[in-house]
CSV table of C-alpha atoms and ligand atoms in Angstrom, one decimal:
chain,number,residue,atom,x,y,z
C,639,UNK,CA,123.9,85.6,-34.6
C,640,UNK,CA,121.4,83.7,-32.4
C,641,UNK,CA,123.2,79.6,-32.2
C,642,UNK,CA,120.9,76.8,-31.1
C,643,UNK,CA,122.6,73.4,-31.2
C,644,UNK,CA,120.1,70.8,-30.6
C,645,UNK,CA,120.2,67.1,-30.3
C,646,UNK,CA,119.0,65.7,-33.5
C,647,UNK,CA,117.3,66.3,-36.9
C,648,UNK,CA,114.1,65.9,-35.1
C,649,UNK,CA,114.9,68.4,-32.5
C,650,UNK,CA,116.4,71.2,-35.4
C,651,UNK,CA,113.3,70.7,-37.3
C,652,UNK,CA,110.8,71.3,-34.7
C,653,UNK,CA,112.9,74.3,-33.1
C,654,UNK,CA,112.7,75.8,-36.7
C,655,UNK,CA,108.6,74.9,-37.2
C,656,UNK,CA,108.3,76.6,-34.0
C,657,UNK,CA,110.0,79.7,-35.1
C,658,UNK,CA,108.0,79.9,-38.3
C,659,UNK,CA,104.5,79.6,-36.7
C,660,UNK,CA,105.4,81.9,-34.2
C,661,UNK,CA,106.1,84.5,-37.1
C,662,UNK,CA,103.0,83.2,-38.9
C,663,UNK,CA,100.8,84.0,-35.5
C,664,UNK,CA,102.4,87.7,-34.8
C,665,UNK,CA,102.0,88.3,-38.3
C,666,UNK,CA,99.1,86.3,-40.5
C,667,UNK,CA,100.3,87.8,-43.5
C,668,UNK,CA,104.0,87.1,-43.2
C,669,UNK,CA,106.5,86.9,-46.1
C,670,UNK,CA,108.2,83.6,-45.9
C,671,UNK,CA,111.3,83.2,-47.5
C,672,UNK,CA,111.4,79.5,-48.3
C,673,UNK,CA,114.4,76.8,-48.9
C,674,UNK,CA,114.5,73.0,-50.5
C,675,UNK,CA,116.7,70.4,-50.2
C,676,UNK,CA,117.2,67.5,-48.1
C,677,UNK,CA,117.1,69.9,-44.6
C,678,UNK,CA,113.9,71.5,-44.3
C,679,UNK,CA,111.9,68.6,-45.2
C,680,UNK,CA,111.2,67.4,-41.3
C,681,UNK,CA,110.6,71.3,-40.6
C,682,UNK,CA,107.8,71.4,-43.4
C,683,UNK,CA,106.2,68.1,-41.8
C,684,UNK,CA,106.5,69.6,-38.6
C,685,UNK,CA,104.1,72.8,-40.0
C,686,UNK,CA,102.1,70.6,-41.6
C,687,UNK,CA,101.2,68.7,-38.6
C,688,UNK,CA,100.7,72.7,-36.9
C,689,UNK,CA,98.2,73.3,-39.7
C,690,UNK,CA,96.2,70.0,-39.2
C,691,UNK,CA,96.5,69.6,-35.0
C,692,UNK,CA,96.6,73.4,-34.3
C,693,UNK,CA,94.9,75.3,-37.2
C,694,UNK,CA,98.6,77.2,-37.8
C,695,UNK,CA,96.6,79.3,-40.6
C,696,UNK,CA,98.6,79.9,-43.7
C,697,UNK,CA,96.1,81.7,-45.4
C,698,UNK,CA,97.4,85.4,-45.5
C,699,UNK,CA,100.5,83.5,-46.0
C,700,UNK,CA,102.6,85.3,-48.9
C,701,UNK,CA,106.0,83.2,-49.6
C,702,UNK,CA,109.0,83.2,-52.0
C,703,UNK,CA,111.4,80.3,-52.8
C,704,UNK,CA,115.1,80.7,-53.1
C,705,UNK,CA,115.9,79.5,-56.7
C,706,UNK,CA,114.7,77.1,-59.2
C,707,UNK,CA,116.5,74.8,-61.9
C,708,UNK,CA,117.1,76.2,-64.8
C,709,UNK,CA,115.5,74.3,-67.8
C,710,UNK,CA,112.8,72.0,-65.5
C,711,UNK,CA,109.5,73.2,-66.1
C,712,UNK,CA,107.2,73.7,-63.0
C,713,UNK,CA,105.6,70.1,-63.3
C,714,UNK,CA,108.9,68.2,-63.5
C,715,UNK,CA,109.1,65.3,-60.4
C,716,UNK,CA,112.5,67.3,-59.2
C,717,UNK,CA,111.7,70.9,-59.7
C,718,UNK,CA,111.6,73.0,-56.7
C,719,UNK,CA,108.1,73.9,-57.3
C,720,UNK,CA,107.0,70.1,-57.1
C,721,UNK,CA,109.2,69.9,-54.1
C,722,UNK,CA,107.0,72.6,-52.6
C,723,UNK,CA,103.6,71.2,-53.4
C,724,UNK,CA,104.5,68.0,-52.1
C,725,UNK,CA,106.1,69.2,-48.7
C,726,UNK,CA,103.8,72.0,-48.0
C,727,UNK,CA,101.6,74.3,-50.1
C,728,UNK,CA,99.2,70.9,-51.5
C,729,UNK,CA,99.0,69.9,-47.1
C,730,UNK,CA,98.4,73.1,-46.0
C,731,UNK,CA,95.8,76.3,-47.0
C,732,UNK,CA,98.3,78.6,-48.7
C,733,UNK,CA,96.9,80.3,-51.4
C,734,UNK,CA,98.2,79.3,-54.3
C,735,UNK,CA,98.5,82.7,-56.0
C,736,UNK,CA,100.6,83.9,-52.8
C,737,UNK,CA,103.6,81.1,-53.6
C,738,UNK,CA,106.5,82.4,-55.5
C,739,UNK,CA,109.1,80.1,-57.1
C,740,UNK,CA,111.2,81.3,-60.2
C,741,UNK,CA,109.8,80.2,-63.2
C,742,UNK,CA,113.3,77.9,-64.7
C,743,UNK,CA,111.7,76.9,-67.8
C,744,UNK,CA,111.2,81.1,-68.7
C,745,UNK,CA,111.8,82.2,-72.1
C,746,UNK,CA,113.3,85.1,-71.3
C,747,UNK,CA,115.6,84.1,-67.6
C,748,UNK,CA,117.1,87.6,-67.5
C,749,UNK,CA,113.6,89.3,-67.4
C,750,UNK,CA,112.2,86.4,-65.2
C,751,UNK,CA,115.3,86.9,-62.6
C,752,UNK,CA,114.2,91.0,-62.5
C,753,UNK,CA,110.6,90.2,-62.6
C,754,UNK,CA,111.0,87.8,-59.3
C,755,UNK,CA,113.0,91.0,-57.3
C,756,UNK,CA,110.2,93.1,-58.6
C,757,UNK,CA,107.4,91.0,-57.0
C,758,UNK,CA,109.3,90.3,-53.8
C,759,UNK,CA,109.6,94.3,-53.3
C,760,UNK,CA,106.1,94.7,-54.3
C,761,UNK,CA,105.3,92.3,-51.6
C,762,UNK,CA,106.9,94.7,-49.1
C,763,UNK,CA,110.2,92.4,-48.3
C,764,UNK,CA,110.7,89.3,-46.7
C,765,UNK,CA,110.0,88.8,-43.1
C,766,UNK,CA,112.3,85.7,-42.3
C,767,UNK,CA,113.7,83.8,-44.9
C,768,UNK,CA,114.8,80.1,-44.1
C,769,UNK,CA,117.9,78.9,-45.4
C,770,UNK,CA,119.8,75.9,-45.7
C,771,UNK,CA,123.4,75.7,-46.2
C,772,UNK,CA,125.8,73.8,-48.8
C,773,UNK,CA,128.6,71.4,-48.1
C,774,UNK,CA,130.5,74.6,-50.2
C,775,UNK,CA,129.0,77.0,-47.9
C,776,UNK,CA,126.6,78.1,-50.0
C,777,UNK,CA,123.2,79.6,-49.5
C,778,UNK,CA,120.2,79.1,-52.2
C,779,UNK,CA,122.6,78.4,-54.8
C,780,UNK,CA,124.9,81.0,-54.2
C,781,UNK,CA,127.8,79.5,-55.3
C,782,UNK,CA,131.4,80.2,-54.1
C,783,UNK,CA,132.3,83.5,-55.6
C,784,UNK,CA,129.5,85.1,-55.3
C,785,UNK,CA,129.5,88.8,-53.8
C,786,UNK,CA,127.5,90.4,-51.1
C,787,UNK,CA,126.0,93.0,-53.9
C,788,UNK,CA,124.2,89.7,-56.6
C,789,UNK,CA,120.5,89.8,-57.1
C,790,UNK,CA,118.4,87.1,-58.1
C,791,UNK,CA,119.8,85.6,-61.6
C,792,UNK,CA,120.9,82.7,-63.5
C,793,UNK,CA,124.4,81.0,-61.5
C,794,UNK,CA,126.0,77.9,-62.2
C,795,UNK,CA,126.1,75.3,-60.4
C,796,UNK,CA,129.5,73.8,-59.4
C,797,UNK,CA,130.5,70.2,-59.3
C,798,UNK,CA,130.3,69.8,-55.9
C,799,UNK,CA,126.7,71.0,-56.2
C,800,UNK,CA,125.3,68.8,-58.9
C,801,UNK,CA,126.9,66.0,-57.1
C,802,UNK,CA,125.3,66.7,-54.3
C,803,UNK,CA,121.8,66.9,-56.0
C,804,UNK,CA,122.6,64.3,-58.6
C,805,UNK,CA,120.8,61.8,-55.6
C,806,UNK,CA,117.4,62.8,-56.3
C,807,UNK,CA,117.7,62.3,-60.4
C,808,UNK,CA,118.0,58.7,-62.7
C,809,UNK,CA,121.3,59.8,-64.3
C,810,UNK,CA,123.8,62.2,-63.4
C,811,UNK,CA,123.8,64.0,-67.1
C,812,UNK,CA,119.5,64.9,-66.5
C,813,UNK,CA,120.6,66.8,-63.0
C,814,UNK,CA,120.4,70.6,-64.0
C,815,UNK,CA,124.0,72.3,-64.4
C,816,UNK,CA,122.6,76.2,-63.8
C,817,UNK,CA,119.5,77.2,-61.7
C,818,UNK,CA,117.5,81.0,-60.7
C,819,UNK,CA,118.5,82.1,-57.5
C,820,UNK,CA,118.2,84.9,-55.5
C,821,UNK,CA,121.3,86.7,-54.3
C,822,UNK,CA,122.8,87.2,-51.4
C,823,UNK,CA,121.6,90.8,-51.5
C,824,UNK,CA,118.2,89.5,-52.0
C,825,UNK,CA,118.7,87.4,-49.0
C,826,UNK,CA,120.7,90.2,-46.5
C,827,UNK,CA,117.6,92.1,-47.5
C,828,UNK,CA,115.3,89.6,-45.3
C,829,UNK,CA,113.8,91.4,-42.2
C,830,UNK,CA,115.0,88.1,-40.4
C,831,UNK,CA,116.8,84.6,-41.4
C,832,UNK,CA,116.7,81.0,-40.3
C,833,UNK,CA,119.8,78.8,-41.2
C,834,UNK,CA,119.6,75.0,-40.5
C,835,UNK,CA,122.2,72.8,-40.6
C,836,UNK,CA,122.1,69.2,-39.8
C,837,UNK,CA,124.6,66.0,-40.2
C,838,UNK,CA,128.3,66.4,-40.6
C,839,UNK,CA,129.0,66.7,-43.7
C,840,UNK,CA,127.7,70.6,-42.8
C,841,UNK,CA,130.0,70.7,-39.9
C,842,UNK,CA,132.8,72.6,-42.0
C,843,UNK,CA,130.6,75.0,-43.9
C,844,UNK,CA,129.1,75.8,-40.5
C,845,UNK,CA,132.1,76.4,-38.6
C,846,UNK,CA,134.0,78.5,-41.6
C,847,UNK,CA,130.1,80.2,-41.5
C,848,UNK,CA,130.8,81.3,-38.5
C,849,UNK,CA,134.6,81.7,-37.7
C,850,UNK,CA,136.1,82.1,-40.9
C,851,UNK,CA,136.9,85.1,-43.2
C,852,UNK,CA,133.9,86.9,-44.6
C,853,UNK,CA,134.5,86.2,-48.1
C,854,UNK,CA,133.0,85.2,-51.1
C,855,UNK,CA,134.3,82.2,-51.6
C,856,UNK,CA,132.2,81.0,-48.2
C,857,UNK,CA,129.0,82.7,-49.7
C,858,UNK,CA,127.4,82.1,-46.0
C,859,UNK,CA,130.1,83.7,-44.0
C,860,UNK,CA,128.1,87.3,-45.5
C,861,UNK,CA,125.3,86.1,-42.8
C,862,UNK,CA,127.7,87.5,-40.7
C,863,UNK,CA,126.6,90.8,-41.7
C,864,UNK,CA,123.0,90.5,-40.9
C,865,UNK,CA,121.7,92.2,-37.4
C,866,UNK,CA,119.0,89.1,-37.2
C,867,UNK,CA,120.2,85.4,-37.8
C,868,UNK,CA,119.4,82.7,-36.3
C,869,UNK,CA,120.9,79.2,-36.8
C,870,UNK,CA,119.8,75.7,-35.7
C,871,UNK,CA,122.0,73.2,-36.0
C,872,UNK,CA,122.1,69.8,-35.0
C,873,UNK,CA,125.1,68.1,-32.6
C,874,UNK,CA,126.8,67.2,-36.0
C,875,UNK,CA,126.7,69.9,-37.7
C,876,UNK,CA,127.8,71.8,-34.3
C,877,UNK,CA,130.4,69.1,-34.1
C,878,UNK,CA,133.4,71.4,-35.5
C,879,UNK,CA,133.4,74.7,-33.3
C,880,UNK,CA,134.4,75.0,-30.0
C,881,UNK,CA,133.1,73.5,-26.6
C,882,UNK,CA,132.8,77.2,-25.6
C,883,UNK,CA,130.4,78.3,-28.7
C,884,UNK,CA,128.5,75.5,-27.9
C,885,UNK,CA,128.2,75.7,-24.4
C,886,UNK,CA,127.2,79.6,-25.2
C,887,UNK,CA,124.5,78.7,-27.1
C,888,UNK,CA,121.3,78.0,-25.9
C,889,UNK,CA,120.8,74.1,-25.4
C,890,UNK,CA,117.3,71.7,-26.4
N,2326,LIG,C1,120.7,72.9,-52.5
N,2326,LIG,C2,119.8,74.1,-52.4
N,2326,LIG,C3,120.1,74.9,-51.1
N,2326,LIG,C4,120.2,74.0,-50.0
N,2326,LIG,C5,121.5,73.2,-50.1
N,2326,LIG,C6,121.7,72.1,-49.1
N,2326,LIG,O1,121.4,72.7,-53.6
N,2326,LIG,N1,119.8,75.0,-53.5
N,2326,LIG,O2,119.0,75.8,-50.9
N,2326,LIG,O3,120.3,74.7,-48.8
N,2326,LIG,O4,121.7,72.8,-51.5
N,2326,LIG,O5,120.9,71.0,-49.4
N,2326,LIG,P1,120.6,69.9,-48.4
N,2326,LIG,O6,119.6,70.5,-47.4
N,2326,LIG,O7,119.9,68.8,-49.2
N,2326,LIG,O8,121.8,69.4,-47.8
């Protein structure tokens, strides 16, 4: 694994921009493997500025989002979709035909979940796929528990999680209990990945990540397995493994 500990949000999500376009430039018609949350909102900015100051072109851009909630349709204010439009495919010139989210609100979630590995295949694999990481250690919303041999399916979310989320949401009972997400087969199966971390409350997940057991119940300690990872990580997040690692890993 590649480490970058930077100074700050600001620094992780330009570092992480930067790695993105230069993927986009080498290859115009990438795969991206994309993440929501809190995280990669200062990276998408950061691209979006690329695409308005620098002409980054997104057009032969293909991409694929980690999960979905299960139950929000497409247009709901907290879907991951909506999250999506608003961060980056309504500010920059992806096709819109070429962004991939699973559907939550599908009638059928089993054939939606086989359907989604299906396209991602037929779109030749990911290239890189960005990640972020839970307080729980857990990657799209691979829970704790979850094997190095899932697919994309339907998981449930544990407390911790919808905690977590319940921030962006009126009420705690309206934040979604299950979501879509791909596995971490799905996501070992990425040519390359990006993991940021940023603020303390990642620093444990982050450290376990990286000098724990491999084992389920840290679903990000399987990034371990991976020949091409890199993380960026800001000083907190960084702030629970050794000077040594630290001072090993390339500085800001
Ligand atoms: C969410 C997402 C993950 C994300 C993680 C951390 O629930 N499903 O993809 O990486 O939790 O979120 P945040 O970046 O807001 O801390």
């Amino acid at each position: 694994m590649k480490l970058w500990v930077v100074e700050d949000y600001q620094a992780m999500s330009r570092r992480a921009a930067d790695v993105l376009a230069r993927e986009i430039k080498r290859k115009p018609d990438s795969v991206l493997g994309l993440a929501t949350g809190g995280t990669p909102v200062g990276m998408y900015q950061e691209l979006v500025r690329m695409h308005r100051e620098e002409g980054l072109d997104f057009s032969r851009v293909t991409s694929f989002n980690l999960d979905e909630y299960v139950g929000l349709p497409a247009a709901h204010p907290q879907s991951y979709r909506t999250y999506m439009e608003e961060n980056l495919f309504a500010k920059v010139n992806i096709d819109p035909r070429m962004t991939h989210i699973p559907r939550g609100d599908a009638p059928d979630l089993e054939a939606e979940c086989a359907r989604y590995e299906r396209e991602i295949a037929r779109a030749g694999g990911i290239d890189i796929q960005v990640l972020g990481i839970g307080r729980n250690g857990h990657i799209g919303f691979n829970e704790p528990g979850s094997t190095a041999a899932t697919a994309t399916r339907v998981v449930q979310l544990t407390r911790d999680t919808v905690e977590a989320n319940a921030r962006y949401f009126d009420s705690p009972d309206e934040v979604p209990t299950q979501a879509i997400s791909m596995g971490i087969r799905t996501i070992l199966a990425a040519k390359r990945i990006l993991l940021l971390a940023s603020g303390s409350s990642k620093a444990e997940a982050v450290q376990r990540m990286l000098e724990g057991e491999l084992t389920p119940e840290l679903p990000a300690s399987f990034l371990r397995q991976h020949a091409d990872v890199t993380v960026v990580m800001d000083r907190q997040a960084a702030s629970r493994l050794p000077a040594a690692t630290i001072a090993g890993t390339a500085a800001d």
